[in-house]
Short mmCIF file of C-alpha atoms and ligand atoms in Angstrom, two decimals:
data_model
loop_
_atom_site.label_atom_id
_atom_site.label_comp_id
_atom_site.label_asym_id
_atom_site.label_seq_id
_atom_site.Cartn_x
_atom_site.Cartn_y
_atom_site.Cartn_z
CA MET A 1 -56.95 1.23 -6.77
CA GLU A 2 -56.77 -1.71 -4.49
CA GLN A 3 -59.39 -3.96 -4.20
CA PHE A 4 -60.49 -4.75 -0.24
CA LYS A 5 -63.19 -7.75 0.80
CA ASN A 6 -64.55 -4.66 3.57
CA THR A 7 -63.37 -1.39 5.52
CA ILE A 8 -62.88 -1.76 9.29
CA ILE A 9 -62.24 2.49 10.95
CA VAL A 10 -60.11 2.40 13.76
CA THR A 11 -60.56 5.84 15.38
CA GLY A 12 -57.83 6.74 17.55
CA GLY A 13 -55.11 4.42 15.82
CA ALA A 14 -52.07 6.86 16.45
CA GLY A 15 -52.57 6.23 19.73
CA PHE A 16 -52.02 3.86 22.62
CA ILE A 17 -54.15 0.78 22.31
CA GLY A 18 -54.94 1.92 19.26
CA SER A 19 -51.60 1.52 18.14
CA HIS A 20 -51.13 -1.58 18.86
CA LEU A 21 -54.75 -3.09 17.19
CA VAL A 22 -54.49 -1.45 14.15
CA LYS A 23 -50.50 -2.66 13.80
CA ARG A 24 -51.87 -6.28 14.22
CA LEU A 25 -55.16 -5.39 12.02
CA VAL A 26 -52.94 -4.89 9.00
CA LYS A 27 -51.24 -7.26 9.37
CA ARG A 28 -53.49 -9.62 9.67
CA TYR A 29 -56.14 -8.72 7.71
CA PRO A 30 -54.09 -8.05 4.09
CA GLU A 31 -57.56 -7.83 2.04
CA THR A 32 -59.16 -5.50 4.97
CA ARG A 33 -59.21 -1.71 3.84
CA ILE A 34 -58.23 -0.55 7.90
CA VAL A 35 -58.83 3.30 7.83
CA ASN A 36 -57.23 4.86 10.41
CA VAL A 37 -58.81 7.85 12.39
CA ASP A 38 -57.61 10.05 14.62
CA ALA A 39 -57.56 13.62 15.77
CA LEU A 40 -53.36 13.14 17.14
CA THR A 41 -53.70 15.36 20.04
CA TYR A 42 -51.06 15.28 22.46
CA ALA A 43 -51.91 11.69 22.46
CA GLY A 44 -51.79 10.57 18.82
CA ASN A 45 -48.39 9.63 17.56
CA LEU A 46 -48.10 8.34 13.61
CA GLU A 47 -44.25 6.32 15.05
CA ASN A 48 -46.24 4.77 16.52
CA LEU A 49 -47.33 3.08 13.10
CA THR A 50 -44.33 3.40 11.22
CA GLU A 51 -44.42 -0.06 9.84
CA VAL A 52 -47.03 -0.71 8.63
CA GLU A 53 -47.51 3.17 7.47
CA ALA A 54 -46.41 1.88 4.25
CA GLU A 55 -48.48 -1.19 3.64
CA PRO A 56 -51.36 -1.00 0.64
CA ASN A 57 -54.26 -2.22 2.77
CA TYR A 58 -53.42 1.53 5.60
CA VAL A 59 -54.86 3.92 5.45
CA PHE A 60 -54.37 7.49 7.22
CA VAL A 61 -57.29 10.37 7.68
CA LYS A 62 -56.55 13.21 10.23
CA ALA A 63 -59.65 13.89 11.56
CA ASP A 64 -61.88 14.91 14.57
CA ILE A 65 -64.60 13.04 16.04
CA CYS A 66 -66.40 15.48 17.04
CA ASP A 67 -67.30 17.15 13.25
CA GLU A 68 -69.93 15.58 11.45
CA GLU A 69 -69.60 16.88 8.13
CA ALA A 70 -66.03 14.29 8.18
CA MET A 71 -67.07 11.85 10.00
CA THR A 72 -70.54 11.55 7.34
CA ARG A 73 -68.12 12.09 4.69
CA LEU A 74 -65.33 9.34 5.90
CA PHE A 75 -68.15 6.37 5.23
CA ARG A 76 -69.54 7.32 2.47
CA GLU A 77 -65.22 7.66 0.52
CA TYR A 78 -64.19 4.59 2.79
CA GLU A 79 -67.72 2.82 2.43
CA ALA A 80 -66.84 1.16 6.34
CA ASP A 81 -67.88 -2.09 7.38
CA GLY A 82 -66.68 -1.57 11.01
CA VAL A 83 -66.05 0.42 12.88
CA ILE A 84 -64.05 -0.46 16.43
CA HIS A 85 -63.62 3.39 18.39
CA LEU A 86 -60.75 3.75 20.36
CA ALA A 87 -60.95 7.88 19.88
CA ALA A 88 -61.19 8.85 23.67
CA GLU A 89 -59.76 11.45 26.44
CA SER A 90 -58.22 8.68 28.71
CA HIS A 91 -56.65 10.27 31.17
CA VAL A 92 -57.94 9.97 35.00
CA ASP A 93 -55.72 13.02 36.24
CA ARG A 94 -56.71 14.90 33.22
CA SER A 95 -60.54 14.54 33.44
CA ILE A 96 -60.53 16.71 37.51
CA THR A 97 -58.80 19.40 35.50
CA ASP A 98 -61.22 19.26 32.70
CA PRO A 99 -63.33 17.57 32.05
CA LEU A 100 -65.90 19.41 29.05
CA ALA A 101 -62.79 18.02 26.73
CA PHE A 102 -63.99 14.10 27.75
CA VAL A 103 -67.46 15.45 27.48
CA ARG A 104 -66.57 16.51 24.04
CA THR A 105 -65.10 13.97 22.50
CA ASN A 106 -65.64 10.83 24.95
CA VAL A 107 -69.63 12.02 24.49
CA LEU A 108 -70.43 14.13 21.66
CA GLY A 109 -68.10 12.01 19.81
CA THR A 110 -68.83 8.88 19.76
CA ILE A 111 -72.69 10.20 19.42
CA THR A 112 -71.42 11.64 16.32
CA LEU A 113 -69.53 8.86 14.99
CA LEU A 114 -72.75 7.05 15.90
CA GLN A 115 -74.92 9.15 13.84
CA ALA A 116 -72.74 8.69 10.90
CA ALA A 117 -71.97 5.06 11.00
CA GLN A 118 -76.03 4.87 11.53
CA GLN A 119 -77.24 6.95 8.70
CA TYR A 120 -74.11 5.44 6.13
CA TRP A 121 -75.25 1.68 6.75
CA GLU A 122 -79.20 2.77 6.67
CA SER A 123 -78.58 4.15 3.57
CA LEU A 124 -77.43 0.72 1.64
CA PRO A 125 -80.10 -1.80 0.11
CA GLU A 126 -78.66 -4.43 3.16
CA GLY A 127 -78.84 -2.07 5.49
CA TYR A 128 -77.33 -3.22 9.25
CA GLU A 129 -76.21 -6.74 7.72
CA GLY A 130 -72.92 -7.85 8.26
CA LYS A 131 -71.58 -4.40 9.66
CA LYS A 132 -70.48 -3.14 13.14
CA PHE A 133 -69.55 -1.53 15.67
CA HIS A 134 -67.42 -1.63 18.43
CA HIS A 135 -67.29 0.56 21.97
CA VAL A 136 -63.42 -0.07 23.72
CA SER A 137 -64.18 1.04 27.04
CA THR A 138 -62.53 0.71 30.32
CA ASP A 139 -64.10 -0.91 33.12
CA GLU A 140 -63.75 2.50 35.18
CA VAL A 141 -67.79 3.00 34.39
CA TYR A 142 -68.23 0.24 37.26
CA GLY A 143 -67.08 2.19 39.94
CA ALA A 144 -64.13 1.16 42.71
CA LEU A 145 -64.40 -2.73 44.90
CA GLU A 146 -63.38 -2.84 48.20
CA PRO A 147 -60.42 -5.35 48.77
CA GLY A 148 -63.21 -7.71 49.69
CA ASP A 149 -65.65 -6.97 47.59
CA GLY A 150 -65.12 -9.64 44.14
CA LEU A 151 -64.70 -8.70 40.26
CA PHE A 152 -66.66 -6.62 37.95
CA MET A 153 -69.27 -9.44 35.84
CA GLU A 154 -71.10 -7.22 32.50
CA THR A 155 -74.29 -7.58 35.46
CA THR A 156 -72.04 -4.74 37.44
CA ARG A 157 -74.65 -2.05 37.76
CA TYR A 158 -72.68 1.13 36.60
CA ASN A 159 -71.04 3.94 39.55
CA PRO A 160 -68.99 5.84 37.44
CA HIS A 161 -67.05 8.27 40.02
CA SER A 162 -64.89 10.56 37.22
CA PRO A 163 -65.44 12.67 35.10
CA TYR A 164 -63.10 10.17 32.73
CA SER A 165 -65.66 7.16 33.55
CA SER A 166 -68.39 9.12 33.66
CA SER A 167 -67.57 10.02 30.10
CA LYS A 168 -67.18 6.37 29.29
CA ALA A 169 -70.01 6.01 30.81
CA SER A 170 -72.26 7.34 28.84
CA SER A 171 -70.24 6.54 25.34
CA ASP A 172 -70.90 3.24 26.62
CA HIS A 173 -74.77 4.01 27.31
CA PHE A 174 -75.46 5.25 23.83
CA VAL A 175 -73.79 3.04 22.67
CA ARG A 176 -76.37 0.43 24.17
CA ALA A 177 -79.05 2.71 23.21
CA TRP A 178 -77.97 2.85 19.37
CA HIS A 179 -78.48 -1.01 19.86
CA ASP A 180 -81.51 -0.94 20.98
CA THR A 181 -83.38 2.04 19.21
CA TYR A 182 -81.96 1.69 16.15
CA GLY A 183 -80.64 -1.57 15.54
CA MET A 184 -77.54 -0.87 14.83
CA PRO A 185 -75.13 -4.12 15.82
CA THR A 186 -72.70 -3.23 18.07
CA VAL A 187 -70.62 -4.38 21.20
CA VAL A 188 -69.49 -3.55 23.80
CA THR A 189 -65.40 -3.85 25.36
CA ASN A 190 -64.56 -3.07 29.16
CA CYS A 191 -60.36 -3.52 29.93
CA SER A 192 -58.68 -3.27 33.24
CA ASN A 193 -55.18 -1.14 33.77
CA ASN A 194 -53.13 -1.37 29.50
CA TYR A 195 -49.25 -1.17 29.79
CA GLY A 196 -46.62 -1.74 27.18
CA PRO A 197 -44.70 -0.06 24.69
CA ASN A 198 -45.29 3.37 23.60
CA GLN A 199 -47.51 4.27 26.51
CA PHE A 200 -47.93 8.44 26.91
CA PRO A 201 -45.88 8.69 30.01
CA GLU A 202 -49.13 10.54 32.08
CA LYS A 203 -49.67 7.42 32.76
CA LEU A 204 -48.73 5.07 35.91
CA ILE A 205 -45.70 2.48 34.09
CA PRO A 206 -44.78 5.04 31.99
CA LEU A 207 -43.84 7.77 33.49
CA PHE A 208 -42.84 6.05 36.39
CA ILE A 209 -39.99 3.61 34.06
CA ASN A 210 -38.83 7.21 32.15
CA ASN A 211 -38.09 8.85 36.32
CA ILE A 212 -36.56 6.05 37.61
CA ARG A 213 -34.55 6.71 34.41
CA HIS A 214 -33.43 10.20 35.14
CA ARG A 215 -33.35 9.71 39.08
CA ARG A 216 -36.80 11.84 38.74
CA PRO A 217 -38.59 11.07 42.54
CA LEU A 218 -41.85 8.95 41.99
CA PRO A 219 -44.81 10.36 43.06
CA VAL A 220 -47.75 7.68 44.49
CA TYR A 221 -50.56 8.74 45.33
CA GLY A 222 -52.21 8.89 48.66
CA LYS A 223 -50.43 5.99 49.92
CA GLY A 224 -50.60 3.47 47.27
CA GLU A 225 -52.99 1.12 48.60
CA ASN A 226 -55.09 1.38 45.34
CA VAL A 227 -55.18 -1.98 43.48
CA ARG A 228 -55.71 -2.04 39.72
CA ASP A 229 -55.90 -4.76 37.12
CA TRP A 230 -52.74 -5.18 34.45
CA LEU A 231 -52.85 -5.71 30.85
CA PHE A 232 -50.30 -6.76 28.52
CA VAL A 233 -51.79 -3.85 26.01
CA GLY A 234 -51.44 -7.48 22.25
CA ASP A 235 -53.10 -9.25 24.74
CA HIS A 236 -56.38 -6.81 24.50
CA ALA A 237 -55.94 -6.19 21.63
CA GLU A 238 -56.62 -9.82 20.31
CA ALA A 239 -59.00 -9.59 22.17
CA LEU A 240 -61.00 -6.86 20.61
CA ASP A 241 -60.01 -8.11 16.98
CA LEU A 242 -61.44 -10.92 17.84
CA VAL A 243 -64.64 -9.88 19.46
CA PHE A 244 -65.18 -7.17 16.76
CA HIS A 245 -64.93 -10.54 14.11
CA LYS A 246 -66.94 -13.33 17.11
CA GLY A 247 -68.14 -10.94 19.36
CA GLU A 248 -72.15 -11.07 19.15
CA ALA A 249 -73.95 -7.65 18.76
CA GLY A 250 -75.97 -5.98 21.47
CA GLU A 251 -73.61 -7.98 24.01
CA THR A 252 -70.58 -7.13 26.73
CA TYR A 253 -67.48 -8.47 27.63
CA ASN A 254 -65.40 -8.05 29.51
CA ILE A 255 -60.74 -8.13 28.86
CA GLY A 256 -59.34 -7.69 31.81
CA GLY A 257 -55.67 -9.72 33.18
CA ASN A 258 -56.60 -11.37 36.23
CA ASN A 259 -53.63 -10.19 38.41
CA GLU A 260 -54.48 -7.21 40.84
CA TRP A 261 -51.73 -5.25 41.69
CA ARG A 262 -51.55 -2.10 44.95
CA ASN A 263 -49.90 0.35 43.74
CA ILE A 264 -46.86 0.40 45.78
CA ASP A 265 -45.77 -3.29 44.86
CA LEU A 266 -46.34 -2.68 41.43
CA VAL A 267 -43.79 0.04 42.30
CA LYS A 268 -41.20 -1.84 43.69
CA ALA A 269 -41.38 -4.62 41.17
CA LEU A 270 -40.60 -1.85 38.51
CA ILE A 271 -38.23 -0.23 40.31
CA LYS A 272 -36.85 -3.94 40.07
CA ALA A 273 -37.02 -4.40 37.07
CA VAL A 274 -35.67 -0.80 35.70
CA ASP A 275 -32.55 -1.23 37.89
CA ALA A 276 -32.29 -4.17 36.25
CA GLU A 277 -32.32 -3.29 33.22
CA LEU A 278 -30.04 -0.93 33.91
CA GLY A 279 -27.50 -3.05 35.41
CA ASN A 280 -28.00 -0.88 39.07
CA PRO A 281 -27.66 -2.94 41.96
CA GLU A 282 -31.48 -4.03 43.23
CA GLY A 283 -32.84 -1.34 44.94
CA ALA A 284 -30.81 1.40 44.21
CA SER A 285 -33.39 3.48 43.01
CA LEU A 286 -35.80 2.55 46.15
CA ASP A 287 -35.06 6.33 47.50
CA LEU A 288 -36.80 7.74 44.29
CA ILE A 289 -40.58 6.53 45.86
CA THR A 290 -42.43 9.81 46.83
CA TYR A 291 -45.40 9.81 48.84
CA VAL A 292 -47.45 12.57 46.87
CA THR A 293 -51.79 14.06 47.70
CA ASP A 294 -54.01 11.62 46.52
CA ARG A 295 -55.42 11.52 43.32
CA LYS A 296 -59.47 13.44 43.89
CA GLY A 297 -61.66 10.96 44.68
CA HIS A 298 -59.40 7.69 43.63
CA ASP A 299 -61.20 4.42 43.47
CA LEU A 300 -59.55 2.08 45.48
CA ARG A 301 -59.29 -1.36 43.49
CA TYR A 302 -60.23 -2.48 39.53
CA ALA A 303 -61.00 -5.84 39.44
CA ILE A 304 -62.65 -7.10 36.74
CA ASP A 305 -64.43 -11.14 35.58
CA ALA A 306 -63.78 -12.49 32.16
CA SER A 307 -64.53 -14.88 31.89
CA LYS A 308 -67.61 -14.54 29.75
CA ILE A 309 -64.77 -14.23 27.48
CA GLU A 310 -62.85 -16.65 26.98
CA ARG A 311 -66.43 -18.80 27.69
CA GLU A 312 -67.38 -18.09 25.00
CA LEU A 313 -65.23 -17.08 22.99
CA GLY A 314 -62.25 -18.15 23.76
CA TRP A 315 -59.79 -15.64 24.73
CA THR A 316 -57.56 -15.89 27.41
CA PRO A 317 -54.51 -13.18 28.23
CA ALA A 318 -51.54 -15.13 27.01
CA THR A 319 -48.14 -12.35 28.60
CA ASP A 320 -46.36 -13.58 31.72
CA PHE A 321 -46.58 -10.10 33.62
CA GLU A 322 -42.73 -10.58 34.45
CA GLU A 323 -41.82 -10.88 31.01
CA GLY A 324 -44.50 -7.92 29.74
CA LEU A 325 -43.19 -5.36 32.33
CA ARG A 326 -39.63 -6.73 31.08
CA LYS A 327 -39.99 -5.98 27.52
CA THR A 328 -42.26 -3.19 28.54
CA VAL A 329 -39.14 -1.54 30.77
CA ARG A 330 -36.57 -2.66 27.20
CA TRP A 331 -38.74 -1.01 24.87
CA TYR A 332 -38.71 2.37 26.74
CA LEU A 333 -34.96 2.34 27.56
CA ASP A 334 -34.16 2.10 23.83
CA ASN A 335 -36.51 4.66 22.57
CA PRO A 336 -35.77 7.32 24.01
CA GLU A 337 -36.48 9.52 21.27
CA TRP A 338 -39.76 8.31 20.93
CA LEU A 339 -40.09 9.63 24.95
CA GLU A 340 -38.56 13.02 23.59
CA HIS A 341 -40.90 13.29 20.94
CA VAL A 342 -44.02 12.77 22.81
CA THR A 343 -43.24 15.29 25.80
CA SER A 344 -42.19 17.95 24.34
CA GLY A 345 -43.99 21.10 23.05
CA ALA A 346 -48.53 20.65 24.36
CA TYR A 347 -47.12 17.66 26.11
CA ALA A 348 -44.22 19.66 28.28
CA ASP A 349 -46.54 22.21 28.72
CA TYR A 350 -48.99 19.77 30.91
CA TYR A 351 -46.60 17.62 32.33
CA ARG A 352 -45.02 20.85 33.80
CA ARG A 353 -48.39 21.74 34.75
CA MET A 354 -49.22 19.04 36.87
CA TYR A 355 -45.36 17.31 37.95
CA GLY A 356 -43.84 21.11 38.43
CA ASN A 357 -39.61 19.90 37.98
CA ARG A 358 -40.94 16.78 39.26
P1 NAD B 401 -54.56 7.61 24.32
O1 NAD B 401 -54.83 8.85 25.07
O2 NAD B 401 -53.24 7.18 24.13
O3 NAD B 401 -54.83 7.77 22.40
C1 NAD B 401 -55.96 8.36 22.15
C2 NAD B 401 -55.66 8.65 21.11
O4 NAD B 401 -57.67 8.79 20.23
C3 NAD B 401 -54.83 9.53 20.73
O5 NAD B 401 -54.41 9.44 19.60
C4 NAD B 401 -55.81 10.24 19.61
O6 NAD B 401 -55.25 11.96 18.99
C5 NAD B 401 -57.25 9.95 20.46
N1 NAD B 401 -58.04 11.35 20.06
C6 NAD B 401 -58.48 11.98 20.76
N2 NAD B 401 -59.82 13.06 20.93
C7 NAD B 401 -60.03 13.00 19.40
C8 NAD B 401 -60.31 13.14 18.79
N3 NAD B 401 -61.30 14.08 19.28
N4 NAD B 401 -60.55 13.04 17.45
C9 NAD B 401 -60.13 11.67 16.51
N5 NAD B 401 -59.69 11.31 17.35
C10 NAD B 401 -58.79 12.09 19.07
O7 NAD B 401 -55.96 6.55 25.01
P2 NAD B 401 -55.36 4.77 24.67
O8 NAD B 401 -54.82 4.69 26.51
O9 NAD B 401 -54.79 3.88 23.60
O10 NAD B 401 -57.51 4.16 24.97
C11 NAD B 401 -58.07 3.95 24.18
C12 NAD B 401 -59.17 3.33 24.33
O11 NAD B 401 -58.92 2.57 25.35
C13 NAD B 401 -59.97 4.91 24.68
O12 NAD B 401 -60.99 5.02 24.53
C14 NAD B 401 -60.04 4.17 26.97
O13 NAD B 401 -61.21 5.02 27.16
C15 NAD B 401 -60.20 2.85 26.11
N6 NAD B 401 -59.24 2.48 27.21
C16 NAD B 401 -58.08 1.88 27.75
C17 NAD B 401 -56.32 1.27 28.73
C18 NAD B 401 -56.22 1.56 29.46
O14 NAD B 401 -55.17 1.23 29.71
N7 NAD B 401 -55.22 2.79 28.79
C19 NAD B 401 -58.38 0.65 29.47
C20 NAD B 401 -59.43 0.86 28.80
C21 NAD B 401 -60.14 1.12 28.05
O1 DAU B 402 -58.79 0.42 34.04
C1 DAU B 402 -58.68 0.87 33.10
C2 DAU B 402 -58.50 3.04 33.37
O2 DAU B 402 -56.48 2.83 33.36
C3 DAU B 402 -57.89 2.92 31.79
O3 DAU B 402 -59.15 2.90 31.17
C4 DAU B 402 -57.50 4.31 31.70
O4 DAU B 402 -57.56 5.14 30.68
C5 DAU B 402 -55.97 4.59 31.98
O5 DAU B 402 -55.84 5.95 32.23
C6 DAU B 402 -56.30 4.07 33.34
O6 DAU B 402 -56.24 4.91 34.79
P1 DAU B 402 -55.48 4.72 35.49
O7 DAU B 402 -56.19 5.73 36.42
O8 DAU B 402 -56.70 3.50 36.57
O9 DAU B 402 -54.07 4.51 34.82
P2 DAU B 402 -52.88 5.74 36.08
O10 DAU B 402 -51.56 4.61 35.29
O11 DAU B 402 -53.29 7.27 35.85
O12 DAU B 402 -52.87 5.04 37.10
C7 DAU B 402 -52.48 3.71 37.84
C8 DAU B 402 -53.26 3.72 39.24
O13 DAU B 402 -51.43 4.43 39.97
C9 DAU B 402 -53.86 4.75 40.09
O14 DAU B 402 -54.54 4.31 40.83
C10 DAU B 402 -53.05 5.82 40.34
C11 DAU B 402 -51.19 6.16 40.60
N1 DAU B 402 -51.05 6.54 40.04
C12 DAU B 402 -50.52 7.53 38.65
C13 DAU B 402 -49.91 8.19 38.52
C14 DAU B 402 -50.25 9.06 37.27
C15 DAU B 402 -50.32 6.99 40.90
O15 DAU B 402 -50.70 7.37 41.99
N2 DAU B 402 -48.87 7.97 41.11
C16 DAU B 402 -49.12 8.47 39.66
O16 DAU B 402 -48.23 9.60 38.92
#
């Protein structure tokens, strides 16, 4: 058997951000074994990982993070030194219709994982030395900002509104509790909206690219005035790699793109990019914009101050938004079979329930 210097468990590695992170870690750290633990829900797709699946330092384990026995076994079997925990229910609209699924995976799953890590690491002669538990979280835990309100800092008081953000806030608190109570070396990162290839087409950008391609309506919630900060997924993966390896135990790092957009302006920029790639005249798809009933409890604005990670770890977002958006659009247009695979089966039912035939 191949000998590795150490082992990192990545949970949720078959999802959008997790798959970009796993690919990065597998390639950058050939002496580190990367164990991808994923239950393969509707959002997990092993097709995201074909380029690393044959690498000797990559292992896939299909398991649910809520399964106590499986998680305990996992740490012992792979002698894990670190965890980067991304597995979660991640879509706000789903959390509004099925909140319990979010409590189960995001809260109970995180605690199950913390307990398994604790049990294993505390059984070792060196204890927690050289170990790290990294929880990948969201800026939504901070609540919502008004246009002139400034930015979310690491010190901003938690004020989550949706079942999704409440479940992530809760799991953040539990991760910090394991640091403060048991001395586990933990870090938490809170990031803004990611975009890029392999994102499930329930989220704004991939959903709208796909709809423009098929000339389907683009359901803009409310008046389209909500503001989000957008970050290219590869830049997030780089930040996670850095925080996991260099971040200080007990600390929180905000991650963001310094790139705020009102939804309606973003949708217009997206239409421009898709029309350009499809060879349509400029503005050809603007007629698809359809204002629909607002999301319940829709947070007005998220905006991140990411100066701590820049100051302390030297990270800034590298991808220019126009270029990132163009790359993303190209990827979706070039990979219709990926979209077809992920939109069939369980997702298709959900899609029909949420969007009818839109
Ligand atoms: P995703 O929905 O694309 O992927 C989630 C992955 O977790 C899937 O592969 C799924 O199969 C797996 N999973 C779900 N429940 C599981 C369970 N019980 N056991 C094991 N695996 C399970 O999510 P994403 O957008 O890649 O987000 C990843 C993480 O980053 C989440 O924790 C999310 O809260 C956080 N985050 C996301 C964004 C964003 O913009 N997408 C921004 C900030 C933070
Ligand atoms: O801020 C980080 C968060 O970003 C992550 O923690 C979440 O996992 C991720 O899903 C994302 O949450 P949002 O709710 O901001 O992303 P979403 O793509 O669902 O929506 C972006 C904005 O677009 C939001 O204001 C709602 C709006 N929207 C979304 C959809 C799907 C629409 O107007 N129409 C739509 O059809």
